[in-house]
Tab-separated table of C-alpha atoms in Angstrom:
chain	number	residue	atom	x	y	z
A	16	MET	CA	372.992	-73.567	-3.340
A	17	THR	CA	370.490	-70.841	-1.656
A	18	GLN	CA	369.195	-70.264	1.972
A	19	VAL	CA	365.061	-70.389	1.849
A	20	SER	CA	364.547	-67.984	4.961
A	21	SER	CA	362.130	-69.605	7.998
A	22	ALA	CA	360.083	-67.179	6.387
A	23	ASP	CA	360.067	-68.046	3.030
A	24	ALA	CA	359.715	-72.302	4.006
A	25	GLU	CA	357.031	-72.265	5.910
A	26	TYR	CA	355.226	-69.933	3.340
A	27	ALA	CA	355.645	-72.959	1.053
A	28	LYS	CA	354.275	-75.245	3.637
A	29	GLY	CA	351.669	-73.991	3.794
A	30	ASN	CA	350.630	-74.159	-0.109
A	31	SER	CA	352.056	-77.627	-0.562
A	32	ARG	CA	349.746	-80.213	-0.740
A	33	GLY	CA	347.580	-81.158	2.242
A	34	GLY	CA	349.365	-77.789	4.411
A	35	ARG	CA	347.227	-74.817	2.804
A	36	ASP	CA	344.357	-75.140	5.330
A	37	MET	CA	346.404	-74.442	7.705
A	38	HIS	CA	346.622	-71.052	6.518
A	39	ARG	CA	343.306	-70.355	5.478
A	40	TYR	CA	339.791	-69.367	7.800
A	41	PRO	CA	336.713	-72.537	8.444
A	42	LEU	CA	334.852	-72.203	5.307
A	43	ILE	CA	331.998	-70.633	8.161
A	44	GLN	CA	334.846	-67.442	8.528
A	45	ARG	CA	335.503	-67.141	5.143
A	46	ALA	CA	331.516	-67.050	4.110
A	47	LEU	CA	330.379	-64.027	6.481
A	48	HIS	CA	333.625	-62.307	5.533
A	49	TRP	CA	331.784	-62.149	2.193
A	50	ILE	CA	328.829	-62.153	2.401
A	51	ILE	CA	328.946	-58.964	4.674
A	52	ALA	CA	331.358	-57.613	2.389
A	53	VAL	CA	327.999	-57.706	0.190
A	54	MET	CA	326.055	-56.418	1.625
A	55	VAL	CA	327.848	-53.934	3.400
A	56	ILE	CA	328.531	-51.845	-0.429
A	57	GLY	CA	325.519	-52.907	-1.520
A	58	SER	CA	323.812	-50.380	1.808
A	59	MET	CA	326.641	-48.309	1.821
A	60	LEU	CA	325.244	-48.280	-1.928
A	61	VAL	CA	321.573	-47.055	-1.198
A	62	GLY	CA	322.307	-45.014	2.019
A	63	GLY	CA	325.054	-42.865	0.192
A	64	THR	CA	322.216	-42.421	-2.297
A	65	LEU	CA	319.795	-42.191	0.167
A	66	GLY	CA	321.725	-39.726	2.313
A	67	TYR	CA	323.073	-37.766	-0.201
A	68	LEU	CA	319.542	-36.416	-2.850
A	69	GLY	CA	316.436	-35.917	0.443
A	70	PHE	CA	313.995	-37.606	0.300
A	71	GLN	CA	312.073	-35.999	-2.046
A	72	GLY	CA	314.620	-36.238	-4.390
A	73	ALA	CA	315.521	-39.792	-4.364
A	74	VAL	CA	311.421	-39.457	-5.335
A	75	GLU	CA	312.065	-37.257	-8.140
A	76	VAL	CA	314.790	-39.587	-9.058
A	77	PHE	CA	313.306	-43.184	-8.938
A	78	GLY	CA	309.737	-42.809	-8.143
A	79	GLN	CA	307.878	-43.176	-4.577
A	80	PRO	CA	307.591	-47.044	-4.848
A	81	MET	CA	311.283	-47.492	-5.128
A	82	THR	CA	312.066	-44.362	-3.047
A	83	GLY	CA	309.707	-47.419	-0.121
A	84	MET	CA	311.681	-49.808	-1.112
A	85	MET	CA	315.014	-48.383	-0.465
A	86	TYR	CA	314.660	-47.464	2.119
A	87	LYS	CA	313.130	-50.791	3.198
A	88	TYR	CA	315.394	-52.977	2.380
A	89	HIS	CA	318.304	-50.909	3.445
A	90	LYS	CA	316.866	-50.523	6.820
A	91	THR	CA	316.265	-54.753	5.989
A	92	PHE	CA	319.800	-55.019	5.271
A	93	GLY	CA	321.316	-53.033	8.260
A	94	VAL	CA	319.515	-55.350	10.463
A	95	ILE	CA	320.729	-57.893	8.733
A	96	ILE	CA	324.469	-57.017	8.516
A	97	LEU	CA	324.128	-56.207	12.733
A	98	ALA	CA	323.094	-60.104	13.296
A	99	ALA	CA	325.359	-61.150	11.240
A	100	MET	CA	328.931	-59.400	13.074
A	101	VAL	CA	327.113	-60.349	15.477
A	102	VAL	CA	327.607	-64.496	14.902
A	103	ARG	CA	330.776	-63.028	13.417
A	104	LEU	CA	332.403	-61.828	16.823
A	105	ILE	CA	330.848	-65.183	18.601
A	106	VAL	CA	332.262	-67.052	15.830
A	107	LYS	CA	336.281	-65.662	15.596
A	108	VAL	CA	335.825	-65.401	19.153
A	109	ARG	CA	335.650	-69.887	19.725
A	110	LEU	CA	337.358	-70.871	16.227
A	111	GLY	CA	339.861	-67.796	16.465
A	112	LYS	CA	342.444	-67.385	13.237
A	113	PRO	CA	345.061	-69.017	12.023
A	114	ASP	CA	348.676	-68.572	11.115
A	115	TYR	CA	349.971	-66.532	9.134
A	116	ALA	CA	351.749	-68.815	6.265
A	117	ALA	CA	354.604	-66.037	6.120
A	118	PRO	CA	355.234	-63.903	9.535
A	119	LEU	CA	353.756	-60.684	9.315
A	120	THR	CA	355.807	-57.450	10.754
A	121	LYS	CA	354.640	-55.833	14.100
A	122	PHE	CA	353.708	-52.607	12.435
A	123	GLU	CA	351.581	-54.754	10.537
A	124	LYS	CA	350.226	-57.181	13.047
A	125	ALA	CA	349.243	-54.047	15.008
A	126	ALA	CA	347.904	-51.970	11.646
A	127	SER	CA	346.044	-55.332	10.975
A	128	GLY	CA	343.719	-55.698	14.188
A	129	SER	CA	343.401	-51.831	14.256
A	130	VAL	CA	341.870	-51.184	10.805
A	131	HIS	CA	339.335	-55.401	11.287
A	132	GLY	CA	338.971	-54.089	15.161
A	133	LEU	CA	337.562	-50.905	14.171
A	134	LEU	CA	335.447	-52.742	11.665
A	135	TYR	CA	334.187	-55.182	14.066
A	136	LEU	CA	333.333	-52.263	15.830
A	137	LEU	CA	331.495	-49.540	13.422
A	138	LEU	CA	330.045	-52.527	11.157
A	139	ILE	CA	328.071	-53.648	14.461
A	140	ALA	CA	327.572	-49.732	16.168
A	141	MET	CA	326.422	-48.171	12.599
A	142	PRO	CA	323.121	-50.321	11.617
A	143	VAL	CA	322.458	-49.500	15.468
A	144	THR	CA	322.640	-45.765	14.954
A	145	GLY	CA	320.859	-46.515	12.692
A	146	TRP	CA	318.221	-48.305	14.263
A	147	LEU	CA	317.780	-45.759	17.267
A	148	ALA	CA	317.519	-43.214	14.494
A	149	THR	CA	314.675	-44.382	12.578
A	150	GLY	CA	312.782	-44.686	15.963
A	151	ALA	CA	313.657	-41.201	16.808
A	152	GLY	CA	312.735	-39.771	13.853
A	153	GLY	CA	309.413	-41.644	13.828
A	154	PHE	CA	310.448	-44.135	10.868
A	155	PRO	CA	309.215	-47.286	10.269
A	156	VAL	CA	311.888	-50.091	11.373
A	157	GLU	CA	311.699	-52.372	8.962
A	158	PHE	CA	312.693	-55.369	8.670
A	159	PHE	CA	311.322	-57.029	5.033
A	160	ASP	CA	307.280	-57.045	5.702
A	161	TRP	CA	307.566	-56.500	9.131
A	162	LYS	CA	307.445	-53.552	11.632
A	163	LEU	CA	310.387	-53.830	14.836
A	164	PRO	CA	309.857	-52.051	17.715
A	165	PRO	CA	311.937	-48.850	18.078
A	166	ILE	CA	314.702	-48.248	20.108
A	167	LEU	CA	313.749	-44.828	20.915
A	168	GLY	CA	310.440	-42.740	21.369
A	169	LYS	CA	310.061	-39.607	19.285
A	170	ASP	CA	312.817	-37.006	19.108
A	171	PRO	CA	313.184	-34.965	15.494
A	172	ALA	CA	316.580	-32.894	17.142
A	173	LEU	CA	318.237	-36.368	18.862
A	174	ALA	CA	317.441	-38.102	15.358
A	175	GLU	CA	319.114	-35.539	13.597
A	176	THR	CA	322.203	-36.151	15.146
A	177	LEU	CA	321.879	-39.768	15.504
A	178	PHE	CA	321.238	-39.487	11.651
A	179	TYR	CA	324.488	-38.182	11.387
A	180	ALA	CA	327.068	-39.535	13.666
A	181	HIS	CA	325.345	-42.160	11.194
A	182	TRP	CA	326.553	-40.813	8.074
A	183	LEU	CA	329.945	-40.134	9.525
A	184	MET	CA	330.481	-43.638	10.754
A	185	GLY	CA	330.089	-44.655	6.910
A	186	LEU	CA	332.526	-42.594	6.070
A	187	ALA	CA	335.226	-44.110	8.538
A	188	ILE	CA	334.117	-47.177	7.783
A	189	LEU	CA	335.291	-46.436	3.019
A	190	ALA	CA	338.326	-45.361	5.052
A	191	LEU	CA	338.358	-48.352	6.070
A	192	ILE	CA	337.599	-51.317	4.234
A	193	ALA	CA	339.562	-48.398	2.229
A	194	VAL	CA	343.179	-49.275	3.502
A	195	HIS	CA	342.317	-52.706	3.821
A	196	ILE	CA	341.587	-53.791	0.736
A	197	ALA	CA	345.809	-51.737	-0.489
A	198	ALA	CA	346.904	-53.308	2.410
A	199	VAL	CA	345.137	-56.672	-0.097
A	200	VAL	CA	346.993	-54.805	-2.699
A	201	LYS	CA	350.204	-55.639	-0.662
A	202	HIS	CA	349.966	-58.970	0.066
A	203	VAL	CA	348.652	-60.126	-3.410
A	204	LYS	CA	351.980	-58.089	-4.728
A	205	ARG	CA	354.175	-59.909	-2.414
A	206	LYS	CA	352.909	-63.278	-3.106
A	207	ASP	CA	352.493	-64.186	0.746
A	208	GLY	CA	349.233	-65.931	1.138
A	209	VAL	CA	347.721	-63.457	3.419
A	210	LEU	CA	344.270	-63.670	0.894
A	211	GLN	CA	344.592	-67.061	0.720
A	212	ARG	CA	343.296	-67.216	4.227
A	213	MET	CA	340.206	-65.926	3.503
A	214	LEU	CA	339.227	-67.494	-0.140
């Protein structure tokens, strides 16, 4: 008779009827994960387009009204992402995270912790930097049809530096997302239940 490893046994236990939820995140954490993921991807697509084209280039391609809407909702969703990430961080501290169905290696745990930690940090720092840069540039900080107070006074030189930092953070987030997706694909191939934790 073939012996079953402790990892395989634990995974089977977690996928048995009534035991599956013990290895899944609570609903609020799963919902926040996917909502934030969609908003981040959408915001980065719009932000990347605006950054590449510049204001005048965007006006030439999309027209003035659409360009204004793109800037407005890029800022709006930046504020929403910031608020959602703060809520997600509080929820994570309060609720923790479930055990893995199949234990990870030390390297996998370290890599996972590093990627997730950096994503949390950057997804909070990036909208804050955008808010700072927008105010320093003398532009309105918009949240739908409301104008939020700028954190900094007008300072064009500082705004340029902050916008550059904002752009670098976007590149770093894209790289981390790529690593995150590659890890997900690896776990799906291994069928170790890691993806099911967030589904």
